[in-house]
mmCIF file of C-alpha atoms in Angstrom:
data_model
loop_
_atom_site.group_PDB
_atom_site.id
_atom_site.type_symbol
_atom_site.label_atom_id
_atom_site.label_comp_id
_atom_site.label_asym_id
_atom_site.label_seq_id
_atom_site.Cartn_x
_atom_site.Cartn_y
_atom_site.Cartn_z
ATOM 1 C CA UNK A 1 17.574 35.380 6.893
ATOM 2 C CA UNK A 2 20.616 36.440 7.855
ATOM 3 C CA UNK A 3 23.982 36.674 5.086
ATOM 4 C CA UNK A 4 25.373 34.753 7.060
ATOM 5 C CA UNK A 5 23.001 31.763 6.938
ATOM 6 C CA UNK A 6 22.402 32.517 3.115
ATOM 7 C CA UNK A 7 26.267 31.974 2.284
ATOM 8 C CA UNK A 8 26.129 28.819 4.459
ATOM 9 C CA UNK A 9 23.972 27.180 2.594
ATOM 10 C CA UNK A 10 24.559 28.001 -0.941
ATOM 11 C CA UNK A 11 27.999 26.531 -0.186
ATOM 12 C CA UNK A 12 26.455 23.579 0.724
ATOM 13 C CA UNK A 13 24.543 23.216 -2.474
ATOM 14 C CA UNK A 14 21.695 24.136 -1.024
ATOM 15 C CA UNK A 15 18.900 26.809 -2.219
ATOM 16 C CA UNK A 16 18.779 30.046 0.446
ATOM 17 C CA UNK A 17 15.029 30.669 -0.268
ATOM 18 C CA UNK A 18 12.327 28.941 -1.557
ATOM 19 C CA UNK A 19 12.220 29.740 -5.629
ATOM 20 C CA UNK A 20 9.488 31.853 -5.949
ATOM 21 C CA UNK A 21 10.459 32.800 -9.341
ATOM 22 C CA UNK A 22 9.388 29.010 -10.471
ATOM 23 C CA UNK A 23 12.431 28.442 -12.725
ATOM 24 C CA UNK A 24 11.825 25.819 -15.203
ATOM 25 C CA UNK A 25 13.135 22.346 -14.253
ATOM 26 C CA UNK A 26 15.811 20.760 -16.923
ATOM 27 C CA UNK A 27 15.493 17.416 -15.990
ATOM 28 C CA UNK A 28 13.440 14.754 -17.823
ATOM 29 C CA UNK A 29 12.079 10.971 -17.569
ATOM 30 C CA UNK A 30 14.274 8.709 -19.556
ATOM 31 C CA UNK A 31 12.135 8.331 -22.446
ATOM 32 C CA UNK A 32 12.024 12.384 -22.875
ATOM 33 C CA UNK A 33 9.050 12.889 -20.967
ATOM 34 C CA UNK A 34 7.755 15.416 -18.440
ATOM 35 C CA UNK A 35 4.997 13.690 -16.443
ATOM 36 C CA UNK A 36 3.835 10.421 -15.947
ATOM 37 C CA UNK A 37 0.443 9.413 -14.521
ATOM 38 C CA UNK A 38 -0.037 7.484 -10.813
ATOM 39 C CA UNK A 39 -3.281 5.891 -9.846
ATOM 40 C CA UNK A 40 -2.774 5.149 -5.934
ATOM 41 C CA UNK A 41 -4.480 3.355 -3.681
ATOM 42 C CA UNK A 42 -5.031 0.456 -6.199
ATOM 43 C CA UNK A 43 -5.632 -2.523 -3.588
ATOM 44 C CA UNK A 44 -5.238 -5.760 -5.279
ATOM 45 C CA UNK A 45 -5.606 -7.249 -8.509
ATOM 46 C CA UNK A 46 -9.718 -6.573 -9.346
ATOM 47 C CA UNK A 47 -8.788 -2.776 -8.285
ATOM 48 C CA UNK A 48 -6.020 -3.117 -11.114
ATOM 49 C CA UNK A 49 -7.839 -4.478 -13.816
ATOM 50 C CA UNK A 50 -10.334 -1.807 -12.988
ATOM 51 C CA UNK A 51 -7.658 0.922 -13.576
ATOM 52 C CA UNK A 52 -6.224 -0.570 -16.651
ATOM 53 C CA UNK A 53 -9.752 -1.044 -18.347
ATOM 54 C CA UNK A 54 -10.693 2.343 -17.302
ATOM 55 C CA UNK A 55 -7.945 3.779 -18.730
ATOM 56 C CA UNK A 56 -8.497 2.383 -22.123
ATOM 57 C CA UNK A 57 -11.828 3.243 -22.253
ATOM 58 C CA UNK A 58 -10.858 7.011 -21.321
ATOM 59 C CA UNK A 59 -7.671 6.826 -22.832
ATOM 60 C CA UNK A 60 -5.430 8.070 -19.982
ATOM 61 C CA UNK A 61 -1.952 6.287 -20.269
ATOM 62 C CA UNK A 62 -1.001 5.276 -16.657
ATOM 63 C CA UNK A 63 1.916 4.076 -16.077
ATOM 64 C CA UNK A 64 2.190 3.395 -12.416
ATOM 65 C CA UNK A 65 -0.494 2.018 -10.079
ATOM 66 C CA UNK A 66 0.564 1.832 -6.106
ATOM 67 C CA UNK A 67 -1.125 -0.098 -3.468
ATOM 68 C CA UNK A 68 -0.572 1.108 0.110
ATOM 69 C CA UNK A 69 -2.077 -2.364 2.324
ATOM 70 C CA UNK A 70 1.607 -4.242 2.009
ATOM 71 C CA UNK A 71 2.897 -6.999 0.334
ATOM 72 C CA UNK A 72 1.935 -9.178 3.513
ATOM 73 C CA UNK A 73 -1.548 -8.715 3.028
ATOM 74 C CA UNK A 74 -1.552 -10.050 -0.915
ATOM 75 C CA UNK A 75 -1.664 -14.275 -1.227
ATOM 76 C CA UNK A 76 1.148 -15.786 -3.649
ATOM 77 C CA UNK A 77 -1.929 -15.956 -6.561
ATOM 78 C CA UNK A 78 -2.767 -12.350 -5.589
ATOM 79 C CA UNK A 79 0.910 -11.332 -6.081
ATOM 80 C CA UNK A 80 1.511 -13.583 -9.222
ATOM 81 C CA UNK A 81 -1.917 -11.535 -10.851
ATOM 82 C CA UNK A 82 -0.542 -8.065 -10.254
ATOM 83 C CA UNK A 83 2.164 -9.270 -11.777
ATOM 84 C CA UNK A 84 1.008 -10.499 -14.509
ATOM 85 C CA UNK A 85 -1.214 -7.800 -15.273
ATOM 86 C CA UNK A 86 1.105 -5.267 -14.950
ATOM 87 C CA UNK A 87 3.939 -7.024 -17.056
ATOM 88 C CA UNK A 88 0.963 -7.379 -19.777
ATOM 89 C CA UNK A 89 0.084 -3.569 -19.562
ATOM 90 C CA UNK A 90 3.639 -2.513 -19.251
ATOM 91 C CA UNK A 91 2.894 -0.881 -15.918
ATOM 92 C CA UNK A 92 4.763 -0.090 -12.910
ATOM 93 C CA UNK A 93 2.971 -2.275 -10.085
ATOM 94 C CA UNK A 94 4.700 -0.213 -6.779
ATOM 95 C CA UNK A 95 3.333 -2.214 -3.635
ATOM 96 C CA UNK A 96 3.941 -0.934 -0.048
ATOM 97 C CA UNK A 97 6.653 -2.775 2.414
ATOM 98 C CA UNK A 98 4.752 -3.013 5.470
ATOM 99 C CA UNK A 99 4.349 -3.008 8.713
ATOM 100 C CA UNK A 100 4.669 0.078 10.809
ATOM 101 C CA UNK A 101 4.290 1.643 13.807
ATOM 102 C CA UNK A 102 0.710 2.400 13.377
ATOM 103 C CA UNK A 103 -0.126 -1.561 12.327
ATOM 104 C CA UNK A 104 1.199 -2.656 15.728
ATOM 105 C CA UNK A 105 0.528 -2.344 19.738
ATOM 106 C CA UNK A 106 2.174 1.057 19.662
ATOM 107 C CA UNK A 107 0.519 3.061 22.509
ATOM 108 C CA UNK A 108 2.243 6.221 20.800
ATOM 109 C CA UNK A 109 0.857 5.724 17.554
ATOM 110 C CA UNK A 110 -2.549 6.056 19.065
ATOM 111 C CA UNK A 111 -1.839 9.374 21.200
ATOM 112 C CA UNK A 112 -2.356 12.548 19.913
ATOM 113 C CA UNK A 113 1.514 12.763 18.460
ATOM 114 C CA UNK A 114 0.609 9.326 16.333
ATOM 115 C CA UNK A 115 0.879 10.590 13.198
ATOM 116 C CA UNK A 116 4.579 11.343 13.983
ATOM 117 C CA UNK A 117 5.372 7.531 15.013
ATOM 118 C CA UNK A 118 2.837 5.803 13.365
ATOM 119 C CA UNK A 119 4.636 5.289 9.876
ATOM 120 C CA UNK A 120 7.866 4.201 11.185
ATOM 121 C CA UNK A 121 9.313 0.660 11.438
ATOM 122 C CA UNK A 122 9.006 0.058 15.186
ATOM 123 C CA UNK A 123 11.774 -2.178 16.833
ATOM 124 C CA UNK A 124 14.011 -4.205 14.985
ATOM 125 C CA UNK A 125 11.610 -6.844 14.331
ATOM 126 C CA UNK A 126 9.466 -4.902 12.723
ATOM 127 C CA UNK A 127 12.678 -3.648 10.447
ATOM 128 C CA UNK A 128 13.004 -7.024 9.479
ATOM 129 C CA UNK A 129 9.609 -7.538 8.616
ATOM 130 C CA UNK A 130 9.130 -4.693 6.060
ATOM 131 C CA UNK A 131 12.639 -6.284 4.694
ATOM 132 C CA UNK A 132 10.587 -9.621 3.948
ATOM 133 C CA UNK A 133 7.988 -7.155 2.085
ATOM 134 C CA UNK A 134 10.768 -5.861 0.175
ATOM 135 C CA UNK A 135 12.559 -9.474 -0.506
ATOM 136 C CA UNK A 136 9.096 -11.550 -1.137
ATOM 137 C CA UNK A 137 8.179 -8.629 -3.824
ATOM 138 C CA UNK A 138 11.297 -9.137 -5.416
ATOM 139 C CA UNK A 139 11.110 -12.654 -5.702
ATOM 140 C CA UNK A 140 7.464 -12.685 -7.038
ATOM 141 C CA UNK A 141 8.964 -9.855 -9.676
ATOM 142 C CA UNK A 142 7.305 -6.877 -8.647
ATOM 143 C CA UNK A 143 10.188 -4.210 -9.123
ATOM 144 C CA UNK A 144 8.666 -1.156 -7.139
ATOM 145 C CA UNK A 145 8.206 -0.883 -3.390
ATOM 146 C CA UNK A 146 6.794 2.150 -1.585
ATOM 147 C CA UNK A 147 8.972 2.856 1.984
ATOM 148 C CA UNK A 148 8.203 5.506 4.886
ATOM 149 C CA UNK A 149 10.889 4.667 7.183
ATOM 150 C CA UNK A 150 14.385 6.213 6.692
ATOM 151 C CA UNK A 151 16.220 2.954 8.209
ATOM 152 C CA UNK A 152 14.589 1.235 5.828
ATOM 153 C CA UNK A 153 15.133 3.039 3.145
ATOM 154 C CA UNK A 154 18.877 3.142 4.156
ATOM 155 C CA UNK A 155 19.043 -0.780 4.316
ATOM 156 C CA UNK A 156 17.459 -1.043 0.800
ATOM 157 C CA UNK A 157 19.638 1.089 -0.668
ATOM 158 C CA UNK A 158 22.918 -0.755 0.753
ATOM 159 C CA UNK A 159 21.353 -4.438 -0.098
ATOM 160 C CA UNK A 160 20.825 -3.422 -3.833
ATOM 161 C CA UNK A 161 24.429 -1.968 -3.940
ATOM 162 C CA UNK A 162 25.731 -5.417 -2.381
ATOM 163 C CA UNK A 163 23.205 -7.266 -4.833
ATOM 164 C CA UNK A 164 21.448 -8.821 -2.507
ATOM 165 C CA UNK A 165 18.019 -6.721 -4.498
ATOM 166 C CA UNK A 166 17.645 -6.535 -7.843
ATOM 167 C CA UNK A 167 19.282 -3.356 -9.234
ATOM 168 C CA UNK A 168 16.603 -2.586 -11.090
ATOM 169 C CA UNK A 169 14.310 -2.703 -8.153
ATOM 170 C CA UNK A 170 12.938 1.150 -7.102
ATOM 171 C CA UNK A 171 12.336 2.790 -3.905
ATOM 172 C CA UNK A 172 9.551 4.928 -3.773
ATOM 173 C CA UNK A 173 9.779 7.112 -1.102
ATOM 174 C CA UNK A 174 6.110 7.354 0.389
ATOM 175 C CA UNK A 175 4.408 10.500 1.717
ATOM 176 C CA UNK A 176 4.139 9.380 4.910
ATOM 177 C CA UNK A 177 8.026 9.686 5.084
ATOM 178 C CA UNK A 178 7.786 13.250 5.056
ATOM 179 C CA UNK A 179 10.518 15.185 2.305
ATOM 180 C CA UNK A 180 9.605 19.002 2.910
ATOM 181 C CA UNK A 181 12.704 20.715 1.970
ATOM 182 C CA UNK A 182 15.582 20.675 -0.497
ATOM 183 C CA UNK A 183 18.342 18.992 2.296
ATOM 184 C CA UNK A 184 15.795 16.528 3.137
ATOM 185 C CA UNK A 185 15.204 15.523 -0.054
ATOM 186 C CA UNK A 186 19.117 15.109 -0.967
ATOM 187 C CA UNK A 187 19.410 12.814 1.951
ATOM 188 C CA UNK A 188 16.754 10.504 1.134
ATOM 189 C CA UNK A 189 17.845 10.433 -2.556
ATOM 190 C CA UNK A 190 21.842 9.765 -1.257
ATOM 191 C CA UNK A 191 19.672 6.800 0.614
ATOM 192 C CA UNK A 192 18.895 5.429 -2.630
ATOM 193 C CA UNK A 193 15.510 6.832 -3.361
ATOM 194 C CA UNK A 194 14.414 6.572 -6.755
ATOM 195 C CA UNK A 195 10.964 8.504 -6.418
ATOM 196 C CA UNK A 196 10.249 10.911 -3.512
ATOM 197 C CA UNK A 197 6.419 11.432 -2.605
ATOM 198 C CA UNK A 198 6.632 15.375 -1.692
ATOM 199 C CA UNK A 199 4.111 16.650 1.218
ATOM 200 C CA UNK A 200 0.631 17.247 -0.417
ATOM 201 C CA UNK A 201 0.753 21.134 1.150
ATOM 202 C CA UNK A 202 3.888 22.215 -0.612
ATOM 203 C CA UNK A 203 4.010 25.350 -2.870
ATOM 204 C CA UNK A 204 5.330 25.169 -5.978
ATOM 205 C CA UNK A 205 8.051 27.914 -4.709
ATOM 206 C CA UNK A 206 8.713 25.092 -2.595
ATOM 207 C CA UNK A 207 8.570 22.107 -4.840
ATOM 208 C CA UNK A 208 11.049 24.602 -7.413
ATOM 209 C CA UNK A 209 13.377 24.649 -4.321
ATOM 210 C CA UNK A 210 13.417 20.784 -3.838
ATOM 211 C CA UNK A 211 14.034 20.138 -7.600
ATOM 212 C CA UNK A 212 16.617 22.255 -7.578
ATOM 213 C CA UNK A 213 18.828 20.103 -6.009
ATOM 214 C CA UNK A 214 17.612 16.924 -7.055
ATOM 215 C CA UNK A 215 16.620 14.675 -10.264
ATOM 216 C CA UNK A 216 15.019 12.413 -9.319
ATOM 217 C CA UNK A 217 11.219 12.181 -10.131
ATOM 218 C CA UNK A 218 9.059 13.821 -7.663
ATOM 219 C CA UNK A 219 5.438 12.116 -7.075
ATOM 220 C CA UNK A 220 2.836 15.120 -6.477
ATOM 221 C CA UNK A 221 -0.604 14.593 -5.676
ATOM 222 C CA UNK A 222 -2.792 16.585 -7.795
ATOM 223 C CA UNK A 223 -6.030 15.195 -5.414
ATOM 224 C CA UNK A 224 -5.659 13.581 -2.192
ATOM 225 C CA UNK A 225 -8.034 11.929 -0.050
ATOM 226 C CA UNK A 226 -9.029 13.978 3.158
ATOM 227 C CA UNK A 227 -6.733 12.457 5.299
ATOM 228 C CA UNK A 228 -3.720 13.974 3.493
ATOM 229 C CA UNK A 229 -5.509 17.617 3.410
ATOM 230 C CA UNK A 230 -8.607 17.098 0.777
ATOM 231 C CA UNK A 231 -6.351 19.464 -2.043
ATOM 232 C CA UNK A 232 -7.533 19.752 -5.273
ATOM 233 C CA UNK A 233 -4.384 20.980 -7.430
ATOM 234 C CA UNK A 234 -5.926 20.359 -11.157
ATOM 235 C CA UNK A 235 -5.424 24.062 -12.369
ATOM 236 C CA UNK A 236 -1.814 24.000 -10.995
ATOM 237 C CA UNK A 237 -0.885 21.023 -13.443
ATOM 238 C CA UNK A 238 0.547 23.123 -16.034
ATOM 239 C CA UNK A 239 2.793 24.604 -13.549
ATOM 240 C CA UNK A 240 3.846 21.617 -11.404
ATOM 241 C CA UNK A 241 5.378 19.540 -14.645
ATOM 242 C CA UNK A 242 7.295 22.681 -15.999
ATOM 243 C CA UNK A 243 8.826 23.400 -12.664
ATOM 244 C CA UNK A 244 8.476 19.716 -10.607
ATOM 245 C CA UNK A 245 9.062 17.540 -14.100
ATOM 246 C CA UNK A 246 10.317 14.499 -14.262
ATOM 247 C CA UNK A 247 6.815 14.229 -12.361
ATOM 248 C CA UNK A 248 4.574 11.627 -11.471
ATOM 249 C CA UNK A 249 1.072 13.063 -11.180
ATOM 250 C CA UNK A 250 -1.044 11.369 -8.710
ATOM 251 C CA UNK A 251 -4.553 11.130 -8.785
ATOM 252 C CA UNK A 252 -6.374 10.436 -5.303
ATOM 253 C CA UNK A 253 -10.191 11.104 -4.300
ATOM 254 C CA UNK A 254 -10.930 13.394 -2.209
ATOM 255 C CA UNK A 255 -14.128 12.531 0.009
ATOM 256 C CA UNK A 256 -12.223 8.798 0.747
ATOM 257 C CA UNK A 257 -10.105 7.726 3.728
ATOM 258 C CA UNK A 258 -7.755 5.152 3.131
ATOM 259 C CA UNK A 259 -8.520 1.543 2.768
ATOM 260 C CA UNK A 260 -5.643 -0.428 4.283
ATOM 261 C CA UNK A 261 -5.682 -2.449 5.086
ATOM 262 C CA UNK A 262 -7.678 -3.440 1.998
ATOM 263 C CA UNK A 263 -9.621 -6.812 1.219
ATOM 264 C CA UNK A 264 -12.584 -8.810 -0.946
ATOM 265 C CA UNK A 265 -14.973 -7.206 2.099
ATOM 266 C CA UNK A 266 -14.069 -3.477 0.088
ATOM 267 C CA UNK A 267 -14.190 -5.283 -3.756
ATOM 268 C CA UNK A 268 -16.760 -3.252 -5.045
ATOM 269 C CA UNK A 269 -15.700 -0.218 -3.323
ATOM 270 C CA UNK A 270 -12.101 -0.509 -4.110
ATOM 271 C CA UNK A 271 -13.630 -1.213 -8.095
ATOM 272 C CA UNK A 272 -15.644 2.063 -7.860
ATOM 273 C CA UNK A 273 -12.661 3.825 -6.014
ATOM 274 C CA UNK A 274 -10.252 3.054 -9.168
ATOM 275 C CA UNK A 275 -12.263 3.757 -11.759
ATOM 276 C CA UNK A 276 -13.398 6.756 -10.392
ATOM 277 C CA UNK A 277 -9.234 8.058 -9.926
ATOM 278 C CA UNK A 278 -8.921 7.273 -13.728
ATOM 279 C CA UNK A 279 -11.513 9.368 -14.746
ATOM 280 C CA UNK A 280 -9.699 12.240 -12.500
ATOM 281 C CA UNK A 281 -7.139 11.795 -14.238
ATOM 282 C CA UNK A 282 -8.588 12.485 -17.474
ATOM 283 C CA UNK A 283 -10.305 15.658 -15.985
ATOM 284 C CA UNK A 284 -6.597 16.704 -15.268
ATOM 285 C CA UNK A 285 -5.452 16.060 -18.746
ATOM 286 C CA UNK A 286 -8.036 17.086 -20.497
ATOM 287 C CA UNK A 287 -7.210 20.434 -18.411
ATOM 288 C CA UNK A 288 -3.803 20.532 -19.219
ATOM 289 C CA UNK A 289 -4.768 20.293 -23.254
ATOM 290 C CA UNK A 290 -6.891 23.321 -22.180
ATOM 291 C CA UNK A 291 -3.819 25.222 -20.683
ATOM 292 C CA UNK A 292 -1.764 25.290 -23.493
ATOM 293 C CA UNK A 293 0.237 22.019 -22.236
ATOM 294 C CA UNK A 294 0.738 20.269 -25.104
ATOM 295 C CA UNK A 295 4.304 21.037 -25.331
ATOM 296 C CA UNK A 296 4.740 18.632 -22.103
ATOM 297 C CA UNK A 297 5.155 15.188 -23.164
ATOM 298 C CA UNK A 298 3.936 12.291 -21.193
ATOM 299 C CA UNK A 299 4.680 8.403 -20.848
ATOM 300 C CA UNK A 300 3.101 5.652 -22.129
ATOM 301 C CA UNK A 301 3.305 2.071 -20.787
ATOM 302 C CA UNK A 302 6.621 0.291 -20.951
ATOM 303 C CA UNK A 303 8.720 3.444 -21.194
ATOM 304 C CA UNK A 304 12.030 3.330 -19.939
ATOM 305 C CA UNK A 305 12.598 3.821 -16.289
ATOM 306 C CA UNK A 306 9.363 2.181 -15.449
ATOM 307 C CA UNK A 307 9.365 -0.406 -12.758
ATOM 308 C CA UNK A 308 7.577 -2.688 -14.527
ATOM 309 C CA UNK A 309 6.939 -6.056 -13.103
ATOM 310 C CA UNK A 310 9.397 -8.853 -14.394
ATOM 311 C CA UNK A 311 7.537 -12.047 -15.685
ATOM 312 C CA UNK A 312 8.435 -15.348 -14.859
ATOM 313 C CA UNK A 313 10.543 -14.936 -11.297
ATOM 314 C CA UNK A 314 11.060 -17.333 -8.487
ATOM 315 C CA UNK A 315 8.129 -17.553 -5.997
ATOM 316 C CA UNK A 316 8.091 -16.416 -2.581
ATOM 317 C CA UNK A 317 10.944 -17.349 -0.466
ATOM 318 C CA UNK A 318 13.615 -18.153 -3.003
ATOM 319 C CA UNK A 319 16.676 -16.189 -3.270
ATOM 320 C CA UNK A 320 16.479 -12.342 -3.971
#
């Protein structure tokens, strides 16, 4: 790199190098805590009673579960369980506004440069159709959705500064919306991001670089199913909350593709699926107790900044 280019960006804010020297981050969840624990892929309301029984039998405090099939693809009863269950357990219930590229007659999506296309919001209908995710959600109560379109994430973000969302409703940014480096992530956190699902391949020299110029919690999966590169990150844990923290640690299963979009035909495998990503998560903690890590604190349910579902709303198709 040239001085010139160095000097460039640090006057833009901007780190010159990824931080290889893995600087402690200074930031912190609301509550005071480091990490908090994410069990994805959490299809419907069996899948999350699964989770939450799971985790009291192996006593792993999750905080957030996050479905990826799309609010469309949940009935009103469906919605009004996850809900409920989650307002119950005080856990954030983060459901994907869908549909996408990929989900429609997109000959792009199914060339050999899909996976660039495929996650976006195709067309202006289809921006208006992950909008009605976003809006139906809201008016059931659920308070987190999960976006991988840029647009849309831009239109969210104006619509709860106008009002027109709740403004305690959070954006998670999914992975599919690719952050990969410390300008990216600014702009997607000026967007109104309030949880940005980094790469699954990053470095933590890398990561250190992206929370160096933002706070906002990063989502980091410490296992992901093949289809987002089959890592295994459990003896990095340690590591990723000192440097990554406020952190949401995401446990996945490797071995798995994904579901979506999920239904009662997968029950029993979406059941097995769930319970299975608790118990990963208790080999990762019990790992980090090995490590020394008990200076990190962690979340428990209903802890502030927590998206937790709001009992009691309007049903679907009343105002936001």
């Amino acid at each position: 790199m040239t001085e010139r280019t160095a000097k460039a960006l640090e006057t833009l804010g901007l780190p010159a190098a990824d931080l290889h020297a893995l600087p402690d981050s200074p930031h912190a969840f609301p509550d005071g805590a480091h990490y908090r624990v994410e069990i994805p892929s959490t299809e419907g309301p069996a899948a999350l009673a699964a989770v939450l029984e799971e985790a009291e039998r192996l006593d792993v405090a999750v905080t957030r579960i996050s479905q990826g099939s799309g609010v469309f693809m949940c009935t009103d009863a469906e919605l009004a369980e996850l809900v409920g269950l989650g307002a119950h357990a005080g856990v954030e219930v983060s459901l994907f506004a869908r549909p996408n590229a990929g989900w429609s007659a997109s000959a792009m999506a199914r060339s050999p440069v899909g996976p660039l296309i495929a996650p976006v919001a195709h067309g202006a209908d289809q921006l208006a159709a992950v909008m009605d995710d976003v809006f139906r959600a809201a008016d059931h109560g659920i308070r987190s959705v999960l976006i991988e379109d840029i647009g849309v994430l831009s239109v969210f973000g104006a619509l709860r500064r106008a009002g027109r969302l709740p403004a305690d409703m959070q954006a998670k940014v999914s992975v599919m919306l690719p952050v990969a480096n410390p300008a990216a992530a600014r702009v997607v956190a000026d967007l109104g991001a309030s949880t940005i699902n980094l790469p699954t391949d990053l470095t933590l020299a890398e990561i250190a670089a992206i929370r160096a110029v933002v706070d906002v919690p990063l989502d980091i999966y410490v296992e992901c199913p093949d289809n987002l590169g089959g890592f295994m990150r459990y003896h990095e844990i340690p590591d990723l909350i000192r440097v990554a923290a406020p952190v949401y640690l995401k446990f996945g299963l490797r071995g798995t593709t994904d579901p979506y979009p999920a239904g009662s035909h997968l029950t029993a495998q979406l059941i097995a699926f769930a319970r299975e990503r608790v118990r990963r998560a208790r080999l990762g903690l019990d790992l980090l107790a090995r490590s020394d890590g008990d200076g990190f604190r962690s979340s428990v349910a209903g802890a502030r900044g927590l998206a937790v579902p709001v009992l009691g709303r309007a049903v679907a198709g009343a105002p936001a």
